[in-house]
Amino acid sequence: MGNQCQWHLWFVLAITCFVSQNYVAGELERVHLKAQPRNGNSSKGDGFLGFLVVGDWGRKGAFNQSRVAFQMGKIGEKLKIDFVVSTGDNFYDNGLNSQHDPAFLQSFTNIYKSKSLQTHWFSVLGNHDYRGDAEAQFSPFLRQIDSRWFCLRSFIVNADLAEIIFVDTTPLVKSYFLNSDTHTYDWRGIIPRKRYITNLLKDVECALRESTAKWKIVVGHHAIRSIGFHGDTEELVNYLLPILKANNVDFYINGHDHCLQHISDTNGRMEFLTSGAGSKAWRGDMKKQRREGLRFFYDDQGFMSLQLSQFDAHIAFYDAYGTVLHTWNVWKPIFHSSM
């Protein structure tokens, strides 16, 4: 596929990173995006970073997936986005059955065809992706089919202004391991679960603690705060949220609930952003409890954008027709050194 983005991959993981193996603690794999000037007058870029976020989308164009994709293309062109983030549940209902599954073309390549979307797609797995061959989505073979695609369990994208940590949240949710009679999950590389989770949380904490990025962003499939159908994810509230707050994370972005929403942390500066409305939405499915900090909720299809500069961030949510539903600005404090 053609690549129209303003950034290019400076470092790509070796093929050996994709093979099945038990996860051990260590530095998370990193992808470095090196800025390319947009106006041709600078060798250091323009000091801005913009991307779209979509989740819970892979339905071969059905349930307004194609309509959302078309509007993503229009907004992506307007904003001159640098990449796209997928919050998981990339292929319904049961992930990919192998790296040769035609659903990859049918739900991804053939749907997101706009020029502005011919850029890097950074993806995490959702619980539905684990119901198929989870490791198929990591395969280098998919990048031969469509060079935009990039997916690992957990990894870091370094993009000058921001450091974005993608976290594999599905193994943290205990219910998937208890209700195995309902669905079959591909837990290769996850078992023993306790060790996997311990090592993952250590790596996330280490990466955040050492980060010097202006903006710290964490992406996972499951919500920390949500008033949608699934609501707050208890395990993330107990184990991941304290790490994020201790390390001054600016945004936690997720999918899982098939809606768009924005909740502000009432005891800090973090913003919780849900973009899980890439196709099938759940109309009228909203919880009444724990609504403190709620800024916006929309129970239909759509997506969101995030634009960053050295000084501020601009969040926008859009419906399936490209209408702006909600915007929010976050300002970075400016510290002046004393003489």
mmCIF file of C-alpha atoms in Angstrom:
data_model
loop_
_atom_site.group_PDB
_atom_site.id
_atom_site.type_symbol
_atom_site.label_atom_id
_atom_site.label_comp_id
_atom_site.label_asym_id
_atom_site.label_seq_id
_atom_site.Cartn_x
_atom_site.Cartn_y
_atom_site.Cartn_z
ATOM 1 C CA MET A 1 0.000 0.000 0.000
ATOM 2 C CA GLY A 2 1.146 3.572 -0.585
ATOM 3 C CA ASN A 3 2.335 5.513 2.419
ATOM 4 C CA GLN A 4 1.278 9.170 2.600
ATOM 5 C CA CYS A 5 2.191 9.846 6.229
ATOM 6 C CA GLN A 6 4.579 12.549 7.379
ATOM 7 C CA TRP A 7 6.592 10.090 9.472
ATOM 8 C CA HIS A 8 8.499 6.978 8.604
ATOM 9 C CA LEU A 9 9.473 3.892 10.534
ATOM 10 C CA TRP A 10 13.036 4.312 11.673
ATOM 11 C CA PHE A 11 13.121 1.041 13.536
ATOM 12 C CA VAL A 12 11.115 -2.068 12.729
ATOM 13 C CA LEU A 13 11.093 -5.185 14.843
ATOM 14 C CA ALA A 14 12.967 -8.269 13.753
ATOM 15 C CA ILE A 15 10.925 -11.206 12.571
ATOM 16 C CA THR A 16 11.957 -13.204 15.624
ATOM 17 C CA CYS A 17 9.868 -10.868 17.784
ATOM 18 C CA PHE A 18 6.730 -12.351 16.251
ATOM 19 C CA VAL A 19 7.269 -15.980 17.126
ATOM 20 C CA SER A 20 5.345 -17.584 19.973
ATOM 21 C CA GLN A 21 7.158 -17.378 23.282
ATOM 22 C CA ASN A 22 6.413 -16.886 26.960
ATOM 23 C CA TYR A 23 6.595 -13.248 27.906
ATOM 24 C CA VAL A 24 9.462 -12.303 30.202
ATOM 25 C CA ALA A 25 10.164 -8.967 31.794
ATOM 26 C CA GLY A 26 12.354 -6.661 29.779
ATOM 27 C CA GLU A 27 12.171 -3.497 27.773
ATOM 28 C CA LEU A 28 9.046 -3.291 25.629
ATOM 29 C CA GLU A 29 9.653 -3.330 21.898
ATOM 30 C CA ARG A 30 9.817 0.176 20.449
ATOM 31 C CA VAL A 31 8.908 1.711 17.142
ATOM 32 C CA HIS A 32 10.570 5.051 16.454
ATOM 33 C CA LEU A 33 8.796 7.467 14.166
ATOM 34 C CA LYS A 34 11.121 10.049 12.743
ATOM 35 C CA ALA A 35 9.537 13.373 11.870
ATOM 36 C CA GLN A 36 9.502 14.497 8.273
ATOM 37 C CA PRO A 37 8.869 18.177 7.500
ATOM 38 C CA ARG A 38 5.386 18.963 6.226
ATOM 39 C CA ASN A 39 6.287 22.280 4.656
ATOM 40 C CA GLY A 40 9.706 21.413 3.270
ATOM 41 C CA ASN A 41 11.398 24.128 5.328
ATOM 42 C CA SER A 42 12.562 22.183 8.329
ATOM 43 C CA SER A 43 14.485 19.014 8.984
ATOM 44 C CA LYS A 44 12.863 18.557 12.393
ATOM 45 C CA GLY A 45 9.184 18.468 11.500
ATOM 46 C CA ASP A 46 6.638 21.082 12.467
ATOM 47 C CA GLY A 47 6.200 20.429 16.185
ATOM 48 C CA PHE A 48 2.769 18.838 15.747
ATOM 49 C CA LEU A 49 1.485 15.288 15.902
ATOM 50 C CA GLY A 50 -1.943 14.113 14.843
ATOM 51 C CA PHE A 51 -3.657 10.758 14.612
ATOM 52 C CA LEU A 52 -7.065 9.089 14.451
ATOM 53 C CA VAL A 53 -8.353 6.417 16.827
ATOM 54 C CA VAL A 54 -10.877 3.727 15.921
ATOM 55 C CA GLY A 55 -11.826 0.514 17.653
ATOM 56 C CA ASP A 56 -14.059 -2.546 17.427
ATOM 57 C CA TRP A 57 -14.334 -2.296 13.667
ATOM 58 C CA GLY A 58 -13.594 -5.462 11.651
ATOM 59 C CA ARG A 59 -16.939 -6.472 10.138
ATOM 60 C CA LYS A 60 -16.181 -6.535 6.386
ATOM 61 C CA GLY A 61 -17.770 -3.126 5.964
ATOM 62 C CA ALA A 62 -21.054 -3.941 7.706
ATOM 63 C CA PHE A 63 -22.714 -1.983 10.509
ATOM 64 C CA ASN A 64 -21.554 1.318 8.998
ATOM 65 C CA GLN A 65 -17.875 0.308 9.114
ATOM 66 C CA SER A 66 -17.434 1.514 5.534
ATOM 67 C CA ARG A 67 -19.204 4.792 6.272
ATOM 68 C CA VAL A 68 -16.980 5.422 9.294
ATOM 69 C CA ALA A 69 -13.904 4.541 7.205
ATOM 70 C CA PHE A 70 -14.907 7.045 4.520
ATOM 71 C CA GLN A 71 -15.277 9.851 7.054
ATOM 72 C CA MET A 72 -11.983 8.885 8.687
ATOM 73 C CA GLY A 73 -10.383 9.427 5.307
ATOM 74 C CA LYS A 74 -11.881 12.898 4.970
ATOM 75 C CA ILE A 75 -10.917 13.975 8.490
ATOM 76 C CA GLY A 76 -7.497 12.388 8.115
ATOM 77 C CA GLU A 77 -6.849 14.462 5.019
ATOM 78 C CA LYS A 78 -8.045 17.638 6.688
ATOM 79 C CA LEU A 79 -5.871 17.102 9.763
ATOM 80 C CA LYS A 80 -2.873 15.680 7.841
ATOM 81 C CA ILE A 81 -2.658 12.791 10.268
ATOM 82 C CA ASP A 82 0.577 10.975 10.974
ATOM 83 C CA PHE A 83 -0.878 7.541 11.773
ATOM 84 C CA VAL A 84 -3.946 5.635 12.982
ATOM 85 C CA VAL A 85 -4.413 3.849 16.308
ATOM 86 C CA SER A 86 -6.674 0.805 16.609
ATOM 87 C CA THR A 87 -7.936 -0.032 20.098
ATOM 88 C CA GLY A 88 -8.580 -3.704 19.332
ATOM 89 C CA ASP A 89 -11.305 -6.147 18.358
ATOM 90 C CA ASN A 90 -9.865 -5.772 14.909
ATOM 91 C CA PHE A 91 -11.655 -8.753 13.350
ATOM 92 C CA TYR A 92 -15.094 -10.073 14.310
ATOM 93 C CA ASP A 93 -16.405 -12.291 15.648
ATOM 94 C CA ASN A 94 -13.442 -14.543 16.359
ATOM 95 C CA GLY A 95 -10.299 -12.766 15.188
ATOM 96 C CA LEU A 96 -8.310 -14.194 12.270
ATOM 97 C CA ASN A 97 -8.159 -17.951 11.790
ATOM 98 C CA SER A 98 -4.626 -17.700 10.344
ATOM 99 C CA GLN A 99 -2.305 -15.223 8.643
ATOM 100 C CA HIS A 100 -3.980 -16.236 5.375
ATOM 101 C CA ASP A 101 -7.506 -15.402 6.542
ATOM 102 C CA PRO A 102 -9.246 -13.338 3.799
ATOM 103 C CA ALA A 103 -10.912 -11.313 6.575
ATOM 104 C CA PHE A 104 -7.720 -9.249 6.764
ATOM 105 C CA LEU A 105 -8.339 -7.922 3.269
ATOM 106 C CA GLN A 106 -12.116 -7.856 3.620
ATOM 107 C CA SER A 107 -12.207 -5.948 6.908
ATOM 108 C CA PHE A 108 -9.038 -3.843 6.701
ATOM 109 C CA THR A 109 -7.309 -3.344 3.349
ATOM 110 C CA ASN A 110 -10.479 -3.135 1.259
ATOM 111 C CA ILE A 111 -12.276 -0.853 3.719
ATOM 112 C CA TYR A 112 -9.767 1.823 4.726
ATOM 113 C CA LYS A 113 -8.886 2.903 1.198
ATOM 114 C CA SER A 114 -8.731 6.701 1.482
ATOM 115 C CA LYS A 115 -5.429 8.333 0.645
ATOM 116 C CA SER A 116 -4.967 9.851 4.100
ATOM 117 C CA LEU A 117 -5.356 6.414 5.709
ATOM 118 C CA GLN A 118 -2.431 4.922 3.762
ATOM 119 C CA THR A 119 -0.238 5.378 6.791
ATOM 120 C CA HIS A 120 0.908 3.344 9.782
ATOM 121 C CA TRP A 121 -1.846 1.546 11.714
ATOM 122 C CA PHE A 122 -0.740 0.682 15.247
ATOM 123 C CA SER A 123 -3.010 -1.944 16.785
ATOM 124 C CA VAL A 124 -3.555 -3.860 19.994
ATOM 125 C CA LEU A 125 -5.549 -7.049 20.380
ATOM 126 C CA GLY A 126 -9.052 -7.124 21.824
ATOM 127 C CA ASN A 127 -10.837 -10.038 23.470
ATOM 128 C CA HIS A 128 -12.468 -11.034 20.156
ATOM 129 C CA ASP A 129 -9.026 -11.184 18.514
ATOM 130 C CA TYR A 130 -7.956 -13.713 21.149
ATOM 131 C CA ARG A 131 -10.803 -16.014 20.085
ATOM 132 C CA GLY A 132 -8.983 -16.778 16.849
ATOM 133 C CA ASP A 133 -5.312 -17.213 16.027
ATOM 134 C CA ALA A 134 -4.087 -14.250 18.069
ATOM 135 C CA GLU A 135 -0.525 -14.523 16.826
ATOM 136 C CA ALA A 136 -1.634 -14.306 13.200
ATOM 137 C CA GLN A 137 -2.066 -10.566 13.677
ATOM 138 C CA PHE A 138 1.624 -10.250 14.611
ATOM 139 C CA SER A 139 2.780 -12.040 11.483
ATOM 140 C CA PRO A 140 5.181 -10.234 9.107
ATOM 141 C CA PHE A 141 3.182 -11.870 6.316
ATOM 142 C CA LEU A 142 0.337 -9.422 6.960
ATOM 143 C CA ARG A 143 2.748 -6.519 6.458
ATOM 144 C CA GLN A 144 3.666 -8.019 3.080
ATOM 145 C CA ILE A 145 -0.019 -7.899 2.175
ATOM 146 C CA ASP A 146 -0.529 -4.396 3.584
ATOM 147 C CA SER A 147 2.500 -2.479 4.839
ATOM 148 C CA ARG A 148 0.363 -0.209 6.999
ATOM 149 C CA TRP A 149 -0.411 -2.940 9.517
ATOM 150 C CA PHE A 150 1.543 -3.152 12.772
ATOM 151 C CA CYS A 151 0.352 -5.183 15.745
ATOM 152 C CA LEU A 152 2.037 -6.709 18.779
ATOM 153 C CA ARG A 153 0.789 -7.648 22.221
ATOM 154 C CA SER A 154 2.427 -4.655 23.919
ATOM 155 C CA PHE A 155 4.861 -2.106 22.487
ATOM 156 C CA ILE A 156 5.852 1.551 22.468
ATOM 157 C CA VAL A 157 5.623 4.132 19.708
ATOM 158 C CA ASN A 158 8.108 6.980 20.118
ATOM 159 C CA ALA A 159 6.990 10.009 18.137
ATOM 160 C CA ASP A 160 9.037 12.973 19.356
ATOM 161 C CA LEU A 161 6.210 14.842 21.105
ATOM 162 C CA ALA A 162 4.567 11.749 22.517
ATOM 163 C CA GLU A 163 5.329 8.302 23.804
ATOM 164 C CA ILE A 164 2.430 5.937 23.253
ATOM 165 C CA ILE A 165 2.440 2.657 25.148
ATOM 166 C CA PHE A 166 0.171 -0.059 23.765
ATOM 167 C CA VAL A 167 -0.857 -2.510 26.495
ATOM 168 C CA ASP A 168 -2.281 -6.005 26.043
ATOM 169 C CA THR A 169 -5.204 -5.736 28.480
ATOM 170 C CA THR A 170 -7.168 -8.902 27.636
ATOM 171 C CA PRO A 171 -5.015 -11.262 29.773
ATOM 172 C CA LEU A 172 -5.600 -9.005 32.781
ATOM 173 C CA VAL A 173 -9.340 -9.748 32.740
ATOM 174 C CA LYS A 174 -9.876 -12.834 34.873
ATOM 175 C CA SER A 175 -13.350 -13.695 33.564
ATOM 176 C CA TYR A 176 -11.960 -14.776 30.184
ATOM 177 C CA PHE A 177 -10.059 -17.543 31.928
ATOM 178 C CA LEU A 178 -12.998 -18.637 34.109
ATOM 179 C CA ASN A 179 -15.706 -18.850 31.437
ATOM 180 C CA SER A 180 -13.848 -21.022 28.939
ATOM 181 C CA ASP A 181 -17.005 -23.011 28.124
ATOM 182 C CA THR A 182 -18.493 -20.007 26.330
ATOM 183 C CA HIS A 183 -15.550 -19.156 24.075
ATOM 184 C CA THR A 184 -12.147 -20.597 23.239
ATOM 185 C CA TYR A 185 -9.193 -18.234 23.572
ATOM 186 C CA ASP A 186 -5.691 -18.464 22.166
ATOM 187 C CA TRP A 187 -3.547 -18.132 25.290
ATOM 188 C CA ARG A 188 -0.241 -19.123 23.678
ATOM 189 C CA GLY A 189 2.478 -16.942 25.156
ATOM 190 C CA ILE A 190 0.221 -15.892 28.052
ATOM 191 C CA ILE A 191 0.257 -18.923 30.372
ATOM 192 C CA PRO A 192 1.193 -18.812 33.212
ATOM 193 C CA ARG A 193 -1.087 -15.772 33.420
ATOM 194 C CA LYS A 194 0.147 -14.407 36.753
ATOM 195 C CA ARG A 195 3.744 -14.229 35.547
ATOM 196 C CA TYR A 196 2.698 -12.662 32.255
ATOM 197 C CA ILE A 197 0.725 -9.918 34.004
ATOM 198 C CA THR A 198 3.451 -9.254 36.574
ATOM 199 C CA ASN A 199 6.097 -8.861 33.893
ATOM 200 C CA LEU A 200 3.868 -6.718 31.691
ATOM 201 C CA LEU A 201 3.002 -4.295 34.482
ATOM 202 C CA LYS A 202 6.677 -4.030 35.445
ATOM 203 C CA ASP A 203 7.595 -3.150 31.877
ATOM 204 C CA VAL A 204 4.824 -0.561 31.560
ATOM 205 C CA GLU A 205 5.834 1.046 34.839
ATOM 206 C CA CYS A 206 9.497 1.121 33.828
ATOM 207 C CA ALA A 207 8.756 2.626 30.429
ATOM 208 C CA LEU A 208 6.560 5.354 31.900
ATOM 209 C CA ARG A 209 9.012 6.153 34.680
ATOM 210 C CA GLU A 210 11.874 6.585 32.225
ATOM 211 C CA SER A 211 9.880 8.484 29.616
ATOM 212 C CA THR A 212 10.817 12.113 28.987
ATOM 213 C CA ALA A 213 8.127 12.679 26.348
ATOM 214 C CA LYS A 214 6.021 15.817 26.492
ATOM 215 C CA TRP A 215 2.866 13.693 26.295
ATOM 216 C CA LYS A 216 2.427 10.233 27.812
ATOM 217 C CA ILE A 217 -0.372 8.162 26.288
ATOM 218 C CA VAL A 218 -1.433 4.603 27.056
ATOM 219 C CA VAL A 219 -3.648 2.560 24.724
ATOM 220 C CA GLY A 220 -5.466 -0.629 25.691
ATOM 221 C CA HIS A 221 -8.559 -2.455 24.540
ATOM 222 C CA HIS A 222 -10.451 -2.451 27.835
ATOM 223 C CA ALA A 223 -11.701 0.629 29.622
ATOM 224 C CA ILE A 224 -10.489 1.907 32.948
ATOM 225 C CA ARG A 225 -13.443 4.309 33.220
ATOM 226 C CA SER A 226 -16.616 3.771 31.200
ATOM 227 C CA ILE A 227 -20.363 4.179 31.605
ATOM 228 C CA GLY A 228 -20.946 1.925 28.590
ATOM 229 C CA PHE A 229 -22.162 -1.678 28.616
ATOM 230 C CA HIS A 230 -18.967 -3.178 30.054
ATOM 231 C CA GLY A 231 -18.252 -0.324 32.445
ATOM 232 C CA ASP A 232 -15.044 0.029 34.433
ATOM 233 C CA THR A 233 -12.634 -2.895 34.164
ATOM 234 C CA GLU A 234 -11.911 -3.885 37.756
ATOM 235 C CA GLU A 235 -8.504 -5.417 37.069
ATOM 236 C CA LEU A 236 -7.296 -2.310 35.219
ATOM 237 C CA VAL A 237 -8.591 -0.031 37.961
ATOM 238 C CA ASN A 238 -6.732 -2.077 40.576
ATOM 239 C CA TYR A 239 -3.455 -2.811 38.792
ATOM 240 C CA LEU A 240 -2.907 -0.513 35.808
ATOM 241 C CA LEU A 241 -4.488 2.768 36.902
ATOM 242 C CA PRO A 242 -2.166 3.317 39.908
ATOM 243 C CA ILE A 243 0.845 2.971 37.586
ATOM 244 C CA LEU A 244 -0.588 5.482 35.121
ATOM 245 C CA LYS A 245 -1.412 8.030 37.808
ATOM 246 C CA ALA A 246 1.953 7.668 39.528
ATOM 247 C CA ASN A 247 3.693 8.431 36.241
ATOM 248 C CA ASN A 248 1.540 11.371 35.102
ATOM 249 C CA VAL A 249 -0.060 9.767 32.064
ATOM 250 C CA ASP A 250 -2.076 12.322 30.108
ATOM 251 C CA PHE A 251 -4.493 10.066 28.206
ATOM 252 C CA TYR A 252 -5.741 6.520 28.501
ATOM 253 C CA ILE A 253 -7.416 5.456 25.240
ATOM 254 C CA ASN A 254 -9.497 2.292 24.826
ATOM 255 C CA GLY A 255 -12.219 0.537 22.879
ATOM 256 C CA HIS A 256 -14.294 -2.500 24.033
ATOM 257 C CA ASP A 257 -17.465 -0.535 24.766
ATOM 258 C CA HIS A 258 -19.055 0.143 21.368
ATOM 259 C CA CYS A 259 -19.468 3.864 21.859
ATOM 260 C CA LEU A 260 -17.576 7.139 22.057
ATOM 261 C CA GLN A 261 -16.967 8.742 25.423
ATOM 262 C CA HIS A 262 -14.792 11.131 27.376
ATOM 263 C CA ILE A 263 -14.382 11.013 31.149
ATOM 264 C CA SER A 264 -12.013 13.260 33.104
ATOM 265 C CA ASP A 265 -10.199 12.024 36.174
ATOM 266 C CA THR A 266 -11.767 13.911 39.075
ATOM 267 C CA ASN A 267 -8.646 13.377 41.200
ATOM 268 C CA GLY A 268 -5.979 14.182 38.628
ATOM 269 C CA ARG A 269 -5.196 15.365 35.103
ATOM 270 C CA MET A 270 -5.772 12.152 33.157
ATOM 271 C CA GLU A 271 -8.423 11.955 30.440
ATOM 272 C CA PHE A 272 -10.148 8.623 29.709
ATOM 273 C CA LEU A 273 -11.127 8.373 26.038
ATOM 274 C CA THR A 274 -13.194 5.555 24.528
ATOM 275 C CA SER A 275 -13.214 5.005 20.769
ATOM 276 C CA GLY A 276 -14.872 1.654 20.202
ATOM 277 C CA ALA A 277 -17.521 2.612 17.664
ATOM 278 C CA GLY A 278 -15.851 1.621 14.397
ATOM 279 C CA SER A 279 -18.787 -0.534 13.298
ATOM 280 C CA LYS A 280 -21.558 -2.146 15.365
ATOM 281 C CA ALA A 281 -22.714 0.134 18.172
ATOM 282 C CA TRP A 282 -24.845 -0.559 21.224
ATOM 283 C CA ARG A 283 -27.651 1.982 21.282
ATOM 284 C CA GLY A 284 -29.068 2.888 24.677
ATOM 285 C CA ASP A 285 -26.590 0.759 26.636
ATOM 286 C CA MET A 286 -25.429 3.155 29.327
ATOM 287 C CA LYS A 287 -24.802 2.628 33.030
ATOM 288 C CA LYS A 288 -26.222 5.111 35.513
ATOM 289 C CA GLN A 289 -23.601 4.661 38.207
ATOM 290 C CA ARG A 290 -20.201 6.351 38.463
ATOM 291 C CA ARG A 291 -20.854 9.293 36.173
ATOM 292 C CA GLU A 292 -18.480 11.684 37.900
ATOM 293 C CA GLY A 293 -16.127 13.334 35.437
ATOM 294 C CA LEU A 294 -18.306 12.456 32.423
ATOM 295 C CA ARG A 295 -17.799 14.978 29.624
ATOM 296 C CA PHE A 296 -19.354 13.192 26.667
ATOM 297 C CA PHE A 297 -21.092 9.958 25.685
ATOM 298 C CA TYR A 298 -22.383 8.850 22.275
ATOM 299 C CA ASP A 299 -23.924 5.436 21.645
ATOM 300 C CA ASP A 300 -23.537 5.173 17.882
ATOM 301 C CA GLN A 301 -20.769 4.699 15.296
ATOM 302 C CA GLY A 302 -17.811 7.045 14.971
ATOM 303 C CA PHE A 303 -14.152 7.698 15.772
ATOM 304 C CA MET A 304 -11.887 10.282 17.368
ATOM 305 C CA SER A 305 -8.817 12.391 16.627
ATOM 306 C CA LEU A 306 -6.015 13.635 18.831
ATOM 307 C CA GLN A 307 -3.754 16.533 17.827
ATOM 308 C CA LEU A 308 -0.730 17.394 19.931
ATOM 309 C CA SER A 309 1.672 20.312 20.111
ATOM 310 C CA GLN A 310 4.298 21.280 22.675
ATOM 311 C CA PHE A 311 1.699 23.265 24.566
ATOM 312 C CA ASP A 312 -1.714 21.704 24.080
ATOM 313 C CA ALA A 313 -3.771 18.749 22.923
ATOM 314 C CA HIS A 314 -7.013 18.889 20.974
ATOM 315 C CA ILE A 315 -9.476 15.989 21.214
ATOM 316 C CA ALA A 316 -12.392 15.597 18.806
ATOM 317 C CA PHE A 317 -15.065 12.934 18.398
ATOM 318 C CA TYR A 318 -16.933 12.408 15.113
ATOM 319 C CA ASP A 319 -19.991 10.442 14.090
ATOM 320 C CA ALA A 320 -20.342 8.216 11.009
ATOM 321 C CA TYR A 321 -21.178 11.271 8.890
ATOM 322 C CA GLY A 322 -18.107 13.265 9.945
ATOM 323 C CA THR A 323 -20.038 15.613 12.228
ATOM 324 C CA VAL A 324 -18.011 16.883 15.179
ATOM 325 C CA LEU A 325 -19.798 15.728 18.326
ATOM 326 C CA HIS A 326 -17.462 16.844 21.093
ATOM 327 C CA THR A 327 -14.143 18.651 21.447
ATOM 328 C CA TRP A 328 -11.828 19.233 24.373
ATOM 329 C CA ASN A 329 -8.515 21.012 24.857
ATOM 330 C CA VAL A 330 -5.820 20.059 27.351
ATOM 331 C CA TRP A 331 -3.026 22.493 28.129
ATOM 332 C CA LYS A 332 0.476 21.584 29.224
ATOM 333 C CA PRO A 333 1.826 23.679 32.091
ATOM 334 C CA ILE A 334 4.778 25.842 31.051
ATOM 335 C CA PHE A 335 7.580 25.879 33.589
ATOM 336 C CA HIS A 336 10.036 28.769 33.473
ATOM 337 C CA SER A 337 13.479 28.216 34.945
ATOM 338 C CA SER A 338 14.551 30.810 37.487
ATOM 339 C CA MET A 339 17.720 32.798 36.901
#
